[in-house]
mmCIF file of C-alpha atoms in Angstrom:
data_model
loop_
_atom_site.group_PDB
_atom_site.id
_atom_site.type_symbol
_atom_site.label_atom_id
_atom_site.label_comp_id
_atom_site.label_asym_id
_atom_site.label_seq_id
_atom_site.Cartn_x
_atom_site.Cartn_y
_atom_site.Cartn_z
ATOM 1 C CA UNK P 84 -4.759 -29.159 -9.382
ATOM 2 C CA UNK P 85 -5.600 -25.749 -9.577
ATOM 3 C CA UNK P 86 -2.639 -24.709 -7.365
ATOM 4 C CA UNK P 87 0.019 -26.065 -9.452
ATOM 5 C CA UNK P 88 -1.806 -23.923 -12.101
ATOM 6 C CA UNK P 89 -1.426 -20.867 -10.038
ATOM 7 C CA UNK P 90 2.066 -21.681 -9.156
ATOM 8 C CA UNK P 91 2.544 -22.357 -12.690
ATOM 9 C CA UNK P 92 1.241 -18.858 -13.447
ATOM 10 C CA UNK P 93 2.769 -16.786 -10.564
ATOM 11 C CA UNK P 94 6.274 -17.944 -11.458
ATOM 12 C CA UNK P 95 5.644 -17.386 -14.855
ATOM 13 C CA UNK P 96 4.922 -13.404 -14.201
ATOM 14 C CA UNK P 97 7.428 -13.494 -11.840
ATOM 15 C CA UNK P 98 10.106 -14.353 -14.383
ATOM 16 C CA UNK P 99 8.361 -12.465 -16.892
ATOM 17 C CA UNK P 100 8.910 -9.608 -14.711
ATOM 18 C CA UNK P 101 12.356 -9.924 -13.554
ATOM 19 C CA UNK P 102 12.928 -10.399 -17.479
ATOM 20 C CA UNK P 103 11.740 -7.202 -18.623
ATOM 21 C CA UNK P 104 13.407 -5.541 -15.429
ATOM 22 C CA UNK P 105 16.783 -6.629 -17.652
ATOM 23 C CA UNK P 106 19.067 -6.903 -14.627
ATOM 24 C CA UNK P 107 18.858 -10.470 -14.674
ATOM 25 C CA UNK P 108 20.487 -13.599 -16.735
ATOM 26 C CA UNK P 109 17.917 -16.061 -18.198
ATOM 27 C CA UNK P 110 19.142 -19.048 -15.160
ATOM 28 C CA UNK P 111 19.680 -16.326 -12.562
ATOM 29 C CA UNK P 112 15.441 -16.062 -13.055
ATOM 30 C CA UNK P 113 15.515 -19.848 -13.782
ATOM 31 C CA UNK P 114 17.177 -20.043 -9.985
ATOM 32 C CA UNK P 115 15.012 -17.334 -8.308
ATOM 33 C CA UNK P 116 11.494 -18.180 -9.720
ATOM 34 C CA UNK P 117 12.851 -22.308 -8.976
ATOM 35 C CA UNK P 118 12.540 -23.656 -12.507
ATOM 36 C CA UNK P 119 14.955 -24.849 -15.468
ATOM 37 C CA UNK P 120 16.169 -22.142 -17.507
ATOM 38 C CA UNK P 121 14.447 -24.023 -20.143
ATOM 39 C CA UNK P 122 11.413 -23.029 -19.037
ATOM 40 C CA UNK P 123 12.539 -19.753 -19.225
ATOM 41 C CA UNK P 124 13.657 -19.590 -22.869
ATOM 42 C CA UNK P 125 10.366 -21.680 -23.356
ATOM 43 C CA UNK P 126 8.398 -19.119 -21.679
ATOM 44 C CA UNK P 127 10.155 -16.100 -23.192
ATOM 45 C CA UNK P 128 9.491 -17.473 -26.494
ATOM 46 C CA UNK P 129 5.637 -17.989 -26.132
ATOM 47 C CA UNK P 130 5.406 -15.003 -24.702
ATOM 48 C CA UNK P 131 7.183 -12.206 -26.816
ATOM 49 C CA UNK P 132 9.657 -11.220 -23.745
ATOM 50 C CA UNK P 133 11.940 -9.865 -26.192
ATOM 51 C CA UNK P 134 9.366 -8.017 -28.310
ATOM 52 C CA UNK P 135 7.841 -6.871 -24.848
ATOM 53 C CA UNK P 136 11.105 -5.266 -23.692
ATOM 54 C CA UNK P 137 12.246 -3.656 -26.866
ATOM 55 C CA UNK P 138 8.391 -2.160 -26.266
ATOM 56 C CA UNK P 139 9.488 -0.468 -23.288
ATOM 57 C CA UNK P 140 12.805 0.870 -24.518
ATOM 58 C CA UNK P 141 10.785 3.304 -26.720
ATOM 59 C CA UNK P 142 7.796 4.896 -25.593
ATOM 60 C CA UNK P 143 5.390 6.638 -27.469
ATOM 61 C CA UNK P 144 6.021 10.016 -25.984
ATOM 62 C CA UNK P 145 10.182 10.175 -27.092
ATOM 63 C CA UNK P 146 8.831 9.087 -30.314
ATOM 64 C CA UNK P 147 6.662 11.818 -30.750
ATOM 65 C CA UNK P 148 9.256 14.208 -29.387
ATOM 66 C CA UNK P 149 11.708 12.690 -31.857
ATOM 67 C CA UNK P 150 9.160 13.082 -34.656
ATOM 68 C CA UNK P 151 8.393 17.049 -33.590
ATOM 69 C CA UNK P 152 12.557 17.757 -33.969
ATOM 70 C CA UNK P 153 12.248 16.270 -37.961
ATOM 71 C CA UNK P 154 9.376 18.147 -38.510
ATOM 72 C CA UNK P 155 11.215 21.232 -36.917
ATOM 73 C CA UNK P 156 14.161 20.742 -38.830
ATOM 74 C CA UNK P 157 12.302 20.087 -42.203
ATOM 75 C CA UNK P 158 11.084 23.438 -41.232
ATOM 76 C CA UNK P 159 14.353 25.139 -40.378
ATOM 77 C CA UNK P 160 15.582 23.829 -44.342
ATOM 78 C CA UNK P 161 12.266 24.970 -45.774
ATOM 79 C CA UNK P 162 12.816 28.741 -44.231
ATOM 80 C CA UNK P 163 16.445 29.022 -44.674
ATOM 81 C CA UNK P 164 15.748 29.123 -48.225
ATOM 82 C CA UNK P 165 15.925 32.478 -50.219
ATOM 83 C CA UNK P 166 12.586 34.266 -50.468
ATOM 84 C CA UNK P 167 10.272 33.428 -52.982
ATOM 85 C CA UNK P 168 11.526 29.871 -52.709
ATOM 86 C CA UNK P 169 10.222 28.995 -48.990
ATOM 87 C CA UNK P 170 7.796 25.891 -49.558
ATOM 88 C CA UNK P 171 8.216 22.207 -48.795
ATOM 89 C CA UNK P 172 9.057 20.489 -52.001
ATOM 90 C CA UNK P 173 7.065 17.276 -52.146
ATOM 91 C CA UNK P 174 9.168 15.257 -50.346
ATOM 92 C CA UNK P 175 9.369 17.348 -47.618
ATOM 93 C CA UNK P 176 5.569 18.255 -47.745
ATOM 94 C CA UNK P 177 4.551 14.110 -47.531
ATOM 95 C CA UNK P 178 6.975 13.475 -44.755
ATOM 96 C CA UNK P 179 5.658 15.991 -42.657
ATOM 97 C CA UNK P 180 2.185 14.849 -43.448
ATOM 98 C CA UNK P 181 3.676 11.271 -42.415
ATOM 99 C CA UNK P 182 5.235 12.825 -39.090
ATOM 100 C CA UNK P 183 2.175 14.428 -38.161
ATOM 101 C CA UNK P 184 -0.235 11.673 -38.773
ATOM 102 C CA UNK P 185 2.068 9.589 -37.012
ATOM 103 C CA UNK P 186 1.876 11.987 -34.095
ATOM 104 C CA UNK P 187 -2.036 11.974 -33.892
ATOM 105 C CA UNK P 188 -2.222 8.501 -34.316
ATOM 106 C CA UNK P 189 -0.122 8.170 -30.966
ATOM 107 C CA UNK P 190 -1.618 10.606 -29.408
ATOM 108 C CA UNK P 191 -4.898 9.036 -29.825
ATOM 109 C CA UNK P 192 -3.881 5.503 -29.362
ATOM 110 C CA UNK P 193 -2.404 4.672 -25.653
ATOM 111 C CA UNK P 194 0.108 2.320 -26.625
ATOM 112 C CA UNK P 195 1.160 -0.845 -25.231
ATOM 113 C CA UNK P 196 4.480 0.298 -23.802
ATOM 114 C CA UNK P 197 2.527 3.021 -21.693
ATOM 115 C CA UNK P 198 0.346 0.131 -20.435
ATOM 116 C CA UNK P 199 3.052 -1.880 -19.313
ATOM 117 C CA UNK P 200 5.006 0.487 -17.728
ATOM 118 C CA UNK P 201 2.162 2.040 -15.763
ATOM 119 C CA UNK P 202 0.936 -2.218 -14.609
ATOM 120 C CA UNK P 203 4.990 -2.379 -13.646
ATOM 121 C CA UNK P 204 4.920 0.901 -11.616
ATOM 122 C CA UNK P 205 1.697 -0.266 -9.815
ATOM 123 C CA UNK P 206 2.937 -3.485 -9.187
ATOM 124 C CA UNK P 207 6.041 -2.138 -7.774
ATOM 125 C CA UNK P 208 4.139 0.120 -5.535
ATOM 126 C CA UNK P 209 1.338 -2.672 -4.237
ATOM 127 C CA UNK P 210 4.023 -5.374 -3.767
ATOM 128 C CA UNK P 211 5.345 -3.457 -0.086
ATOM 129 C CA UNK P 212 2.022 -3.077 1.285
ATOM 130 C CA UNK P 213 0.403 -6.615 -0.118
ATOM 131 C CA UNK P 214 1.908 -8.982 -1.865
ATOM 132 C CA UNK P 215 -0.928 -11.348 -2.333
ATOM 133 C CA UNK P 216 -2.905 -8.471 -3.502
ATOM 134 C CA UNK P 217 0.353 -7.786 -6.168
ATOM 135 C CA UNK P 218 0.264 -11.949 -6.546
ATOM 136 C CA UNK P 219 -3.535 -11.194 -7.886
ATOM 137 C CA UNK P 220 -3.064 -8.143 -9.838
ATOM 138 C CA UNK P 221 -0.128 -9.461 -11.272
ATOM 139 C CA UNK P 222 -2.017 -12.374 -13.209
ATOM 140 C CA UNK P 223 -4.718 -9.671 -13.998
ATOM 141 C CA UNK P 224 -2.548 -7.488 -15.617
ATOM 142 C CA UNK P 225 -0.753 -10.066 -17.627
ATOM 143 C CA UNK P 226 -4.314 -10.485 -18.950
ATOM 144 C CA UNK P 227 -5.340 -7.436 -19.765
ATOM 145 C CA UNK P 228 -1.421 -6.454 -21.559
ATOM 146 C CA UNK P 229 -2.170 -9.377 -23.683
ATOM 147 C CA UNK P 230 -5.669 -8.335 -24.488
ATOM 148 C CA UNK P 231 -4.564 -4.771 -25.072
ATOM 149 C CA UNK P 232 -1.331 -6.293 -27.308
ATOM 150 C CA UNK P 233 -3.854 -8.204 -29.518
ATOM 151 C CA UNK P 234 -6.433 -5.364 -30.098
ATOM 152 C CA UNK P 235 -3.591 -2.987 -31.346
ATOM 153 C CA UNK P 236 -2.496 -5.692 -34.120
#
């Protein structure tokens, strides 16, 4: 019994994987991990494959580079004003407070996109040179994205 359980599991990080690798239709992984696309959607939606991938599409360090240009440019409007008129107005003052805190809070916070991406690139490097160590690691690290996923919420 516990084999069909670790089948169950192994094709269902498999899929998960070839999911978020986004090269794949839904019963293209139905036909490679040898299970109804059914089970896919079913999967997908029990596991937050969408919400996972839209994770990766942003990480945390274009954000902050994205946040650093507003602030610049909030900057550039604030000095391009005559002298003697060169402050934020409020506005401009709380969304750069906003920005920044935003900033530190990433900064401080590794977040779940960054976890993924470095369990994918590990994966991806063990699966050549053992893949029933990858097998393993890959159930492990399902695990511990979920754990890390819950404890950001």
């Amino acid at each position: 019994m516990a084999k069909k359980t670790d089948s169950k599991i192994d094709k269902r990080s498999i899929a998960r994987t070839l999911y978020l690798d986004g090269n794949y239709t839904q019963e293209e992984i139905a036909v490679k991990v040898g299970v109804s696309r059914q089970t896919i959607i079913r999967w997908s939606k029990e596991d937050s494959w969408a919400e996972l991938k839209a994770s990766l599409s942003v990480t945390p360090t274009q954000l902050i580079a994205q946040w650093q240009q507003q602030i610049a440019e909030i900057n550039r409007t604030i000095t391009s004003r005559e002298e003697g008129a060169r402050y934020a107005t409020p506005a401009e003052a709380d969304a750069m407070l906003k920005l920044a805190t935003s900033i530190k809070k990433i900064q401080d916070d590794l977040g779940i996109s960054e976890v993924i991406s470095v369990c994918m690139r590990f994966l991806a490097w063990l699966r050549p040179l053992d893949v029933e160590q990858a097998k393993a690691f890959n159930s492990l690290m399902d695990v511990f994205i979920k754990d890390q996923a819950n404890s950001k919420r």
